[in-house]
Coordinates of C-alpha atoms and ligand atoms in Angstrom, one line a residue:
Chain A
M1 CA -18.8 5.8 -20.4
S2 CA -18.1 2.2 -19.3
R3 CA -18.3 3.2 -15.1
F4 CA -19.6 -0.8 -15.3
T5 CA -17.5 -2.7 -17.9
R6 CA -19.5 -5.7 -19.6
R7 CA -16.7 -8.1 -18.9
T8 CA -17.0 -7.4 -14.9
F9 CA -20.8 -7.4 -15.1
N10 CA -20.8 -10.2 -17.0
R11 CA -19.0 -11.9 -14.1
S12 CA -19.8 -11.2 -11.3
L13 CA -23.7 -11.6 -12.2
G14 CA -24.7 -12.7 -15.0
A15 CA -26.1 -10.4 -18.3
T16 CA -29.3 -10.0 -16.5
V17 CA -30.8 -6.5 -16.7
A18 CA -31.0 -3.5 -14.2
L19 CA -34.3 -2.8 -11.8
G20 CA -35.2 0.5 -11.2
A21 CA -32.1 1.1 -8.5
L22 CA -30.6 -1.1 -10.3
A23 CA -31.2 -4.7 -8.5
L24 CA -30.4 -7.2 -10.9
P25 CA -33.5 -9.9 -10.5
G26 CA -33.3 -13.2 -10.1
S27 CA -29.5 -13.2 -9.5
A28 CA -29.0 -12.0 -6.2
P29 CA -26.5 -14.5 -5.4
F30 CA -28.2 -14.9 -1.6
A31 CA -32.1 -15.2 -0.6
A32 CA -33.5 -14.2 2.8
G33 CA -31.5 -17.2 5.6
T34 CA -28.2 -17.6 3.7
K35 CA -25.7 -15.5 5.4
A36 CA -23.6 -13.6 2.6
Q37 CA -19.5 -14.2 4.1
V38 CA -17.1 -12.6 3.9
V39 CA -13.3 -13.0 4.8
V40 CA -10.9 -9.8 5.1
V41 CA -7.0 -10.7 5.4
G42 CA -5.3 -7.6 7.4
G43 CA -5.8 -5.6 10.0
G44 CA -3.7 -2.4 8.5
F45 CA -5.2 1.0 6.7
G46 CA -7.5 -1.1 4.2
G47 CA -8.1 -4.5 5.5
A48 CA -9.7 -3.1 9.3
T49 CA -11.7 -0.2 6.5
A50 CA -13.5 -3.0 4.6
A51 CA -14.3 -4.5 7.5
K52 CA -16.1 -2.1 9.4
Y53 CA -17.7 -0.3 6.4
I54 CA -19.4 -4.2 5.0
K55 CA -20.5 -4.0 8.5
R56 CA -22.4 -0.1 8.6
F57 CA -23.6 -0.9 4.7
D58 CA -25.0 -3.8 5.6
P59 CA -25.0 -6.0 9.3
S60 CA -26.9 -9.2 7.9
I61 CA -22.7 -9.9 5.5
S62 CA -21.0 -11.9 7.8
V63 CA -17.9 -11.0 8.2
T64 CA -14.4 -12.8 9.6
L65 CA -10.8 -10.2 9.3
V66 CA -8.0 -12.2 10.2
E67 CA -5.0 -10.4 11.4
P68 CA -2.0 -12.3 12.7
S69 CA -1.0 -9.2 15.4
T70 CA -3.7 -8.7 18.6
H71 CA -2.0 -4.9 18.0
F72 CA -1.8 -2.7 14.6
I73 CA 1.1 -0.2 15.1
T74 CA 0.4 2.3 12.5
C75 CA 3.2 3.5 10.6
P76 CA 1.5 7.1 10.3
F77 CA 3.0 9.0 13.0
S78 CA 5.7 6.8 13.7
N79 CA 7.7 9.5 13.0
T80 CA 7.1 11.5 15.4
V81 CA 7.8 7.6 17.8
I82 CA 11.3 8.5 15.7
G83 CA 11.7 11.8 16.4
G84 CA 11.5 10.9 20.2
L85 CA 7.5 13.2 20.3
N86 CA 5.1 10.5 21.4
T87 CA 5.5 7.2 22.4
I88 CA 4.6 3.3 20.5
D89 CA 1.4 4.0 22.9
Y90 CA 0.2 6.4 20.7
I91 CA 0.0 4.8 17.7
T92 CA -1.3 0.9 19.7
Q93 CA -4.4 0.0 17.7
N94 CA -6.9 -3.3 18.7
Y95 CA -9.6 -4.9 17.2
D96 CA -12.3 -4.6 20.0
A97 CA -14.5 -2.0 18.4
L98 CA -14.1 -4.2 14.8
K99 CA -15.5 -7.3 17.6
K100 CA -18.1 -4.9 19.3
M101 CA -19.7 -4.5 15.8
G102 CA -19.6 -8.1 15.1
V103 CA -17.0 -8.7 13.0
E104 CA -15.3 -12.0 13.9
V105 CA -11.5 -11.0 14.3
V106 CA -8.7 -14.8 13.3
H107 CA -5.8 -14.0 14.7
D108 CA -3.3 -16.1 12.5
L109 CA -1.6 -15.8 9.3
V110 CA -3.7 -16.1 6.4
A111 CA -0.3 -18.7 4.0
H112 CA -2.9 -19.5 1.0
I113 CA -5.7 -17.8 -1.1
D114 CA -8.3 -19.8 -3.0
G115 CA -9.9 -18.3 -5.3
A116 CA -11.9 -21.4 -7.5
K117 CA -12.6 -23.1 -4.0
K118 CA -13.3 -20.0 -2.7
Q119 CA -11.8 -20.5 1.0
V120 CA -8.6 -18.6 2.6
K121 CA -6.2 -21.0 4.2
L122 CA -4.9 -20.2 7.8
T123 CA -1.3 -21.3 9.1
R124 CA -1.9 -22.8 11.6
G125 CA -4.4 -25.5 9.4
G126 CA -8.5 -25.1 8.8
T127 CA -10.0 -22.4 5.9
I128 CA -12.4 -20.2 5.7
A129 CA -14.9 -20.2 2.7
F130 CA -16.1 -16.8 1.8
D131 CA -18.5 -15.9 -1.5
R132 CA -16.1 -12.5 -1.7
C133 CA -12.3 -11.4 -0.1
V134 CA -10.8 -8.2 0.3
V135 CA -7.0 -8.3 0.2
S136 CA -4.7 -5.4 2.2
P137 CA -1.1 -7.0 3.4
G138 CA 0.2 -3.7 2.3
I139 CA 4.1 -4.3 1.2
D140 CA 7.0 -7.2 1.2
F141 CA 10.3 -6.3 0.6
R142 CA 12.3 -6.6 -2.7
W143 CA 15.2 -7.8 -1.3
E144 CA 17.4 -9.0 -3.7
K145 CA 18.3 -5.5 -5.7
I146 CA 19.9 -4.5 -2.9
E147 CA 23.4 -6.9 -2.4
G148 CA 24.7 -7.3 1.4
L149 CA 21.3 -7.0 3.0
D150 CA 18.1 -9.6 3.6
A151 CA 15.1 -9.3 6.0
S152 CA 18.3 -11.0 8.9
T153 CA 20.2 -7.3 8.3
A154 CA 17.5 -5.5 9.1
G155 CA 18.7 -6.2 13.6
T156 CA 21.7 -3.8 12.6
I157 CA 20.3 -2.0 10.0
P158 CA 16.2 -1.6 10.1
H159 CA 13.8 -0.1 6.5
A160 CA 11.5 0.3 9.6
W161 CA 8.8 1.1 6.7
K162 CA 6.7 -0.8 8.5
A163 CA 6.2 -0.2 12.6
G164 CA 6.6 -2.0 15.2
P165 CA 9.8 -3.4 17.1
Q166 CA 11.3 -1.2 14.0
T167 CA 10.3 1.9 15.0
L168 CA 11.3 1.2 18.3
L169 CA 14.9 -0.2 17.3
L170 CA 15.5 3.2 14.9
R171 CA 14.9 5.4 17.8
K172 CA 17.2 3.4 20.4
Q173 CA 20.0 3.8 17.6
L174 CA 19.5 7.3 17.5
E175 CA 19.5 8.0 21.8
A176 CA 22.9 5.9 21.5
M177 CA 24.5 8.5 19.0
P178 CA 26.7 10.4 20.2
N179 CA 26.7 14.3 19.9
G180 CA 28.0 15.2 16.4
G181 CA 27.5 11.5 14.5
T182 CA 26.2 11.0 11.7
F183 CA 23.1 9.6 10.5
I184 CA 21.9 7.7 6.4
I185 CA 19.2 6.7 5.5
S186 CA 18.4 5.4 2.0
P187 CA 15.1 5.8 0.6
P188 CA 13.4 3.1 -2.6
V189 CA 12.6 4.1 -6.0
N190 CA 9.0 4.2 -7.4
P191 CA 6.5 2.6 -6.9
F192 CA 6.7 2.6 -2.4
R193 CA 3.9 3.5 0.3
C194 CA 3.6 6.7 1.8
P195 CA 6.0 9.2 -0.9
P196 CA 6.2 11.8 1.8
G197 CA 7.9 9.7 4.9
P198 CA 11.6 10.2 3.6
G199 CA 11.2 13.8 4.2
E200 CA 8.6 13.1 7.4
R201 CA 11.3 11.4 9.1
I202 CA 14.0 13.4 8.1
S203 CA 12.2 16.0 8.9
L204 CA 11.5 14.7 12.5
V205 CA 15.1 12.6 12.9
A206 CA 16.6 16.9 12.4
S207 CA 14.2 17.5 14.3
Y208 CA 15.6 15.9 17.2
F209 CA 19.5 16.3 17.0
K210 CA 18.0 20.3 16.1
K211 CA 17.4 19.2 21.0
A212 CA 19.6 16.7 22.5
K213 CA 22.9 16.5 19.1
P214 CA 23.0 19.4 17.8
K215 CA 26.6 18.6 16.5
S216 CA 25.2 15.8 13.8
K217 CA 24.3 15.1 10.0
I218 CA 21.6 13.5 8.6
V219 CA 23.2 12.0 4.1
V220 CA 20.6 11.5 2.7
L221 CA 21.3 8.8 -0.3
D222 CA 18.0 8.5 -2.8
P223 CA 18.1 7.3 -5.9
K224 CA 15.2 9.6 -7.5
K225 CA 15.6 12.5 -9.1
K226 CA 13.4 14.3 -6.5
F227 CA 10.7 13.1 -3.8
S228 CA 7.8 14.1 -2.7
K229 CA 6.6 18.0 -0.9
Q230 CA 9.9 18.3 -1.9
G231 CA 9.9 21.9 -2.2
L232 CA 8.4 22.3 0.7
F233 CA 10.6 20.1 2.9
K234 CA 13.5 22.3 1.7
E235 CA 11.4 24.9 2.7
G236 CA 11.3 23.9 5.5
W237 CA 14.8 23.1 6.3
A238 CA 16.3 26.4 5.7
K239 CA 14.7 27.5 7.4
L240 CA 14.9 25.1 11.3
Y241 CA 18.0 22.8 10.0
P242 CA 20.5 24.7 8.2
G243 CA 23.1 22.6 6.7
M244 CA 22.5 19.6 8.7
I245 CA 21.1 17.7 5.9
N246 CA 23.4 16.5 3.2
Y247 CA 21.0 15.7 0.2
H248 CA 21.4 13.7 -2.7
N249 CA 20.0 12.8 -5.6
V250 CA 20.7 10.1 -8.5
D251 CA 22.9 13.2 -10.4
N252 CA 24.2 13.2 -7.3
D253 CA 25.3 9.6 -6.5
G254 CA 22.3 9.6 -4.7
V255 CA 22.0 5.7 -6.3
V256 CA 23.2 3.0 -3.1
R257 CA 24.7 -0.5 -5.1
R258 CA 26.0 -2.5 -1.8
V259 CA 25.5 -2.2 1.4
D260 CA 28.2 -3.6 4.3
P261 CA 26.6 -4.0 7.5
K262 CA 29.6 -4.7 9.6
T263 CA 31.2 -1.5 8.4
M264 CA 28.2 0.2 8.6
T265 CA 28.9 1.5 5.1
L266 CA 27.1 2.3 2.1
H267 CA 28.3 2.0 -2.1
T268 CA 27.4 4.0 -4.3
D269 CA 28.4 4.1 -8.0
F270 CA 31.1 6.9 -6.8
G271 CA 31.8 7.0 -3.6
K272 CA 31.5 5.3 0.5
Y273 CA 29.1 7.0 3.1
K274 CA 29.1 5.4 7.0
G275 CA 27.5 5.7 8.9
D276 CA 26.8 6.1 12.6
V277 CA 23.2 4.6 12.7
V278 CA 21.9 3.5 8.5
N279 CA 18.3 3.7 8.3
F280 CA 18.1 1.5 4.5
I281 CA 14.2 1.5 3.0
P282 CA 14.3 -1.1 0.7
S283 CA 12.4 -1.3 -2.9
Q284 CA 8.8 -2.3 -2.9
R285 CA 6.0 -5.4 -3.7
A286 CA 2.6 -6.1 -3.0
G287 CA 2.5 -8.4 -0.1
K288 CA 3.6 -11.9 0.3
I289 CA 0.3 -13.6 0.4
A290 CA -0.8 -11.7 -2.4
Q291 CA 1.8 -12.6 -4.7
V292 CA 1.2 -16.6 -3.7
S293 CA -1.7 -16.1 -4.3
G294 CA -1.6 -15.2 -8.2
L295 CA -3.2 -11.6 -7.4
T296 CA 0.2 -9.6 -8.6
D297 CA 1.0 -9.5 -12.2
N298 CA 4.4 -8.7 -14.5
T299 CA 4.6 -5.5 -11.9
E300 CA 5.2 -7.6 -9.0
W301 CA 1.9 -5.2 -7.6
C302 CA -2.1 -6.7 -8.4
P303 CA -4.2 -4.9 -11.4
I304 CA -7.3 -4.5 -10.1
D305 CA -10.7 -3.5 -11.5
Q306 CA -10.4 0.4 -10.4
Q307 CA -14.8 0.5 -9.5
T308 CA -14.9 -2.3 -7.6
F309 CA -11.1 -3.2 -6.6
E310 CA -12.5 -6.6 -7.7
S311 CA -8.7 -8.8 -8.9
R312 CA -8.4 -8.7 -12.6
L313 CA -6.3 -12.0 -12.2
V314 CA -8.5 -13.6 -9.2
P315 CA -12.6 -13.3 -9.7
G316 CA -14.4 -13.0 -6.3
V317 CA -10.8 -11.3 -5.1
H318 CA -10.2 -7.5 -4.0
V319 CA -7.1 -6.5 -3.2
I320 CA -7.5 -3.1 -2.1
G321 CA -4.5 -0.6 -0.3
D322 CA -0.8 -0.4 -1.0
S323 CA 0.1 -4.0 -2.9
S324 CA -3.4 -2.9 -5.8
I325 CA -2.3 -1.0 -8.7
A326 CA -4.8 2.5 -7.7
S327 CA -2.6 5.0 -9.6
P328 CA -2.8 8.0 -9.9
M329 CA -3.7 7.4 -6.6
P330 CA -0.3 7.6 -3.9
K331 CA 0.7 4.4 -1.6
S332 CA -1.1 5.9 1.9
G333 CA -2.9 4.9 4.7
F334 CA -5.4 7.5 4.0
A335 CA -6.1 5.7 -0.2
A336 CA -5.9 2.4 1.6
S337 CA -9.1 3.7 3.6
T338 CA -11.1 5.4 1.6
Q339 CA -10.6 2.5 -1.3
A340 CA -12.0 0.8 1.9
K341 CA -14.7 1.7 1.8
V342 CA -15.4 1.5 -1.7
C343 CA -14.4 -1.7 -2.1
A344 CA -16.8 -2.1 0.8
E345 CA -20.2 -0.3 -1.3
A346 CA -19.0 -2.3 -4.5
V347 CA -18.2 -6.0 -1.9
V348 CA -22.1 -5.2 -0.1
N349 CA -23.9 -4.5 -3.7
L350 CA -21.9 -7.7 -5.5
L351 CA -22.9 -10.3 -2.8
K352 CA -27.3 -8.6 -3.3
G353 CA -26.9 -8.7 -7.4
R354 CA -27.3 -5.3 -7.8
M355 CA -24.9 -3.0 -10.2
P356 CA -21.6 -1.0 -7.4
G357 CA -22.1 2.1 -7.4
T358 CA -19.6 5.5 -9.0
P359 CA -16.5 5.7 -7.1
K360 CA -15.1 8.8 -5.2
F361 CA -12.2 9.3 -3.5
V362 CA -10.1 11.6 -1.2
N363 CA -6.2 11.6 -0.6
T364 CA -4.1 13.6 2.3
C365 CA -0.7 13.2 2.9
Y366 CA 0.4 15.6 6.3
S367 CA 3.9 16.1 7.2
L368 CA 5.3 17.4 9.9
V369 CA 8.4 18.7 9.7
D370 CA 8.8 20.2 12.8
E371 CA 6.2 19.3 16.1
N372 CA 4.5 22.8 15.2
Y373 CA 5.1 22.5 11.0
G374 CA 3.2 21.1 9.2
I375 CA 2.7 20.9 5.0
S376 CA 0.2 18.9 3.1
V377 CA -0.8 17.1 -0.4
A378 CA -3.8 16.6 -1.3
M379 CA -6.6 15.6 -4.1
V380 CA -9.5 14.2 -5.3
Y381 CA -10.4 11.5 -7.8
G382 CA -13.5 10.6 -9.4
Y383 CA -14.2 7.2 -12.0
E384 CA -13.9 8.1 -15.4
G385 CA -13.6 5.9 -19.1
G386 CA -13.4 2.8 -16.1
K387 CA -10.4 4.4 -14.7
I388 CA -9.9 6.1 -11.4
I389 CA -8.3 9.8 -11.9
K390 CA -7.8 13.2 -10.6
I391 CA -10.5 15.8 -11.2
K392 CA -8.7 18.3 -12.3
G393 CA -8.5 22.1 -10.5
S394 CA -8.4 19.5 -7.8
G395 CA -5.6 18.7 -4.6
G396 CA -2.4 20.5 -4.4
L397 CA -0.4 21.0 -2.1
S398 CA 0.0 23.9 0.9
P399 CA 1.7 27.4 -0.8
S400 CA 4.7 27.7 -0.5
G401 CA 6.6 30.6 2.4
A402 CA 3.6 30.9 3.8
D403 CA 3.7 31.9 7.5
A404 CA 4.4 30.2 11.1
N405 CA 1.0 30.2 11.6
F406 CA -0.5 27.8 9.1
H407 CA 2.2 26.0 9.7
Q408 CA 1.3 25.9 13.2
K409 CA -2.4 25.5 12.5
E410 CA -1.5 21.8 9.5
A411 CA 0.8 20.6 12.8
N412 CA -2.9 20.4 15.0
Y413 CA -4.7 19.6 11.8
A414 CA -2.1 16.8 11.3
R415 CA -3.1 15.0 14.4
G416 CA -6.6 15.8 14.7
W417 CA -6.9 14.4 10.8
Y418 CA -4.2 10.8 12.6
E419 CA -6.5 11.1 14.9
S420 CA -10.0 11.1 13.5
I421 CA -8.5 9.0 10.7
S422 CA -7.3 6.3 13.3
N423 CA -10.7 6.3 15.6
D424 CA -12.7 5.8 12.4
I425 CA -10.7 2.6 11.3
W426 CA -10.1 0.7 14.6
G427 CA -12.5 3.4 17.2
Chain B
M1 CA -30.5 -10.6 -25.5
K2 CA -31.8 -8.7 -28.7
S3 CA -35.7 -10.2 -27.5
F4 CA -35.2 -9.2 -23.8
V5 CA -37.1 -6.3 -23.7
I6 CA -38.5 -4.9 -19.9
P7 CA -41.2 -2.3 -20.3
A8 CA -39.3 0.6 -19.5
A9 CA -42.5 1.9 -17.5
V10 CA -41.4 -0.6 -14.7
V11 CA -37.2 -0.2 -14.8
G12 CA -36.9 2.2 -15.6
I13 CA -34.2 2.4 -17.3
T14 CA -32.9 -0.3 -20.2
V15 CA -29.0 -1.9 -20.3
A16 CA -27.9 0.4 -23.0
G17 CA -29.3 3.4 -20.9
L18 CA -28.2 1.3 -18.5
L19 CA -23.9 1.4 -19.9
T20 CA -24.2 4.6 -21.4
G21 CA -25.4 6.5 -17.8
P22 CA -27.1 9.0 -17.4
A23 CA -26.2 12.0 -16.1
Q24 CA -26.8 11.5 -12.8
A25 CA -26.0 8.0 -11.4
D26 CA -22.3 8.7 -12.5
M27 CA -22.8 10.4 -9.1
A28 CA -21.2 8.0 -6.5
S29 CA -24.2 7.3 -3.7
G30 CA -24.0 10.1 0.1
A31 CA -22.8 7.9 1.3
V32 CA -19.7 7.3 -0.3
L33 CA -18.9 10.7 -1.3
A34 CA -19.7 12.0 3.0
N35 CA -17.8 8.3 3.7
T36 CA -14.3 10.3 2.3
C37 CA -15.0 13.7 4.9
F38 CA -15.2 10.7 7.6
S39 CA -10.9 10.0 8.3
C40 CA -10.5 13.8 8.5
H41 CA -13.8 15.1 10.3
G42 CA -14.2 12.0 12.1
T43 CA -16.8 9.2 11.9
D44 CA -20.2 10.8 10.8
G45 CA -18.3 13.7 10.8
K46 CA -17.0 13.1 14.6
S47 CA -14.3 14.5 15.4
V48 CA -12.1 12.9 18.1
G49 CA -9.3 15.3 18.2
D50 CA -8.2 19.6 16.7
M51 CA -10.6 18.6 13.0
P52 CA -13.2 20.7 13.0
T53 CA -16.6 18.8 14.0
I54 CA -18.8 19.1 10.6
A55 CA -21.9 16.3 12.8
G56 CA -24.9 17.5 13.4
K57 CA -24.6 20.6 11.5
K58 CA -27.4 21.9 9.1
E59 CA -27.6 20.9 5.4
S60 CA -27.4 24.3 4.9
F61 CA -24.7 25.2 6.6
I62 CA -22.9 22.5 5.2
A63 CA -22.9 23.8 1.5
K64 CA -22.7 27.5 1.9
K65 CA -19.0 26.3 3.6
L66 CA -17.9 23.5 1.6
K67 CA -19.4 25.8 -1.8
G68 CA -17.1 29.7 0.1
F69 CA -13.6 27.4 -0.3
K70 CA -14.2 26.2 -2.9
M71 CA -14.7 29.7 -4.3
G72 CA -12.6 30.8 -1.7
S73 CA -15.2 32.5 0.3
E74 CA -13.9 30.7 3.2
D75 CA -10.6 31.2 4.3
S76 CA -9.3 27.9 5.3
T77 CA -5.4 25.6 5.2
V78 CA -7.0 22.4 3.1
M79 CA -10.3 22.5 1.6
K80 CA -9.9 24.8 -0.3
R81 CA -8.1 22.0 -2.3
I82 CA -10.6 19.3 -1.3
A83 CA -13.7 20.9 -1.4
K84 CA -12.6 21.9 -5.5
G85 CA -13.0 18.3 -6.6
F86 CA -17.0 18.6 -5.6
T87 CA -19.6 19.8 -7.7
D88 CA -22.9 21.8 -7.3
A89 CA -25.1 18.4 -6.7
E90 CA -22.4 16.7 -5.4
I91 CA -21.2 19.2 -2.3
A92 CA -26.3 18.8 -2.8
A93 CA -25.7 15.2 -1.6
I94 CA -23.3 16.0 1.0
A95 CA -25.0 18.3 2.7
K96 CA -28.0 16.0 2.8
F97 CA -26.2 13.2 4.4
F98 CA -24.6 14.8 6.3
A99 CA -28.4 16.6 7.7
K100 CA -29.9 12.7 8.1
N101 CA -27.3 10.7 9.9
Ligands
LIG501 C1 7.0 5.8 7.7 C2 5.8 5.9 7.2 C3 5.2 7.2 7.6 C4 3.6 7.2 7.0 N1 2.4 8.4 6.9 C5 1.4 7.7 6.6 C6 0.1 9.3 6.4 O1 0.4 10.0 7.7 N2 -1.1 8.8 6.3 C7 -1.0 8.3 5.2 O2 -1.9 8.2 5.0 N3 -0.3 6.7 5.2 C8 0.9 7.0 5.8 N4 2.0 5.9 6.1 C9 2.0 5.2 4.0 C10 1.0 4.3 5.3 O3 1.7 3.0 5.9 C11 0.4 2.6 4.4 O4 0.0 3.3 2.8 C12 -1.1 2.3 4.7 O5 -0.2 1.8 5.8 C13 -1.7 0.8 3.8 O6 -2.8 -0.4 4.1 P1 -2.9 -1.6 3.9 O7 -3.9 -1.7 4.3 O8 -2.6 -1.1 2.3 O9 -1.2 -2.3 4.8 P2 -0.9 -2.4 6.0 O10 -2.5 -0.9 6.8 O11 0.2 -1.7 6.2 O12 -1.3 -3.5 6.5 C14 -1.3 -4.6 6.0 C15 -2.1 -5.7 7.0 O13 -1.8 -6.7 6.7 C16 -1.4 -7.6 7.4 N5 -1.1 -9.3 6.5 C17 -0.1 -9.5 5.9 N6 0.1 -10.1 5.3 C18 -0.8 -11.4 6.3 C19 -1.7 -12.4 4.7 N7 -0.9 -13.6 4.7 N8 -2.2 -13.2 6.5 C20 -3.3 -11.7 7.4 N9 -2.3 -11.0 7.5 C21 -1.6 -10.4 6.6 C22 -0.1 -7.0 8.1 O14 -0.3 -7.8 9.5 C23 -0.8 -5.8 8.7 O15 -1.9 -5.4 9.8 C24 3.6 5.7 6.4 C25 3.9 5.2 5.9 C26 5.2 4.9 6.3 C27 5.8 3.9 6.0

């Protein structure tokens, strides 16, 4: 049982001994009067939660959050904007509540995190010193993996996998598409942000077509064998959108090799597919700042101590959310936020010279198959033998073959979840 | 380290005890356990949407409900899947946390 490995112990605190309430005598780096300083990089699901919960655990710690945007547009529920169920306002959050709590919010892009000097460098100039840094920069796209596309073609072929202008662009393209047109979507290989996200997007575009453009078709080119909540999605599609969705997986010509944005054509091993609207979601890696600051390994994701989320490569810097290797947890907003809370407690304890506690996490991904048809997958996680583990017997999918009442309830709870979590983070 | 001895009466726990971990210390704190509920039920259990509010509920109500979800005697969409991830000792700590806050 190495809840607390000797390695972390020595590195973080010096090899002294814990007293009664797991305090480490003589090692508290911040005596009365000296304020511990935490810098949080990124104000999304992970970062904003970490900033808020460090303050909740200990208001005396000085917390600075660095985030380029004054408003954060969430990916969760962005598929409802693409499907025309909500406007962008519904998914737009801001930092007013965090500021009120005493978090200092700096709107800038971090250019570099220097673990040795314990400071972050800002793009517009200047540095901010930290005792501990929490990094939650989300994802970056591996454009080099797909011939014909790069960041500049996203204005023609959107990914809409970071919410904001991309979400609105895809919505506009679908609105302009003629009845009887073809929408092509190509999800990425694993691991990627929000495994059930493509299934939900396909569903809500189908829901829009059914209402506004019933002769239209959806073609899915998926390089994987199967996808998250596949059984539940396919059950819903057969009920709600029979004949509209044509799904190709890896065994059925689903791998896209090249894309031609001029002709809106996707080339696979055996054929080519032309769409009126094309949504190509590139393969992914940790956010760029994690790469340039030495936080990633050869998987292009960030290895961490799964108890404290402290980087295994740069001591004093913690990585949470999509960028971190927190498997078996998926890359979701719920996961990023639950990780942030565990990390916040660990950061506060380490700054106070105390032992970090035992982690516990929950994740649930709700998806809408239609406005009144929700499904979910859940899991509870613990920590054992130095690793995050799934708690046996917990979690799982919504039951298959459930009635309309069950799916109506889960659709309502999906909205309830979104409103609660965004209020928990930014409210 | 060999000569480093702390009177057990003072510290209550030794280095060895800490690293191997007595059963009790394996458990997450009440705050960390309850924090996992907030993403659905709202901060401190105060829901702002369609999820039930659990703030202000009695300790015995929360413990009874969670055990009911776990055993399947309480009907639910998702709580059964969540409650099965918590031991009875964790449920007691969670119920206590909500009652206190
Ligand atoms: C279509 C879609 C639907 C989804 N639906 C759900 C859902 O229903 N439920 C769910 O749980 N998850 C969902 N997700 C997944 C969820 O969006 C992500 O897992 C979550 O946002 C990850 O949080 P994060 O903190 O790692 O990154 P983000 O939330 O993306 O936050 C990263 C932040 O870091 C900032 N940043 C990046 N680099 C820097 C830098 N150098 N300096 C300063 N700031 C920087 C960015 O501006 C951004 O604000 C969905 C995703 C998509 C694409």
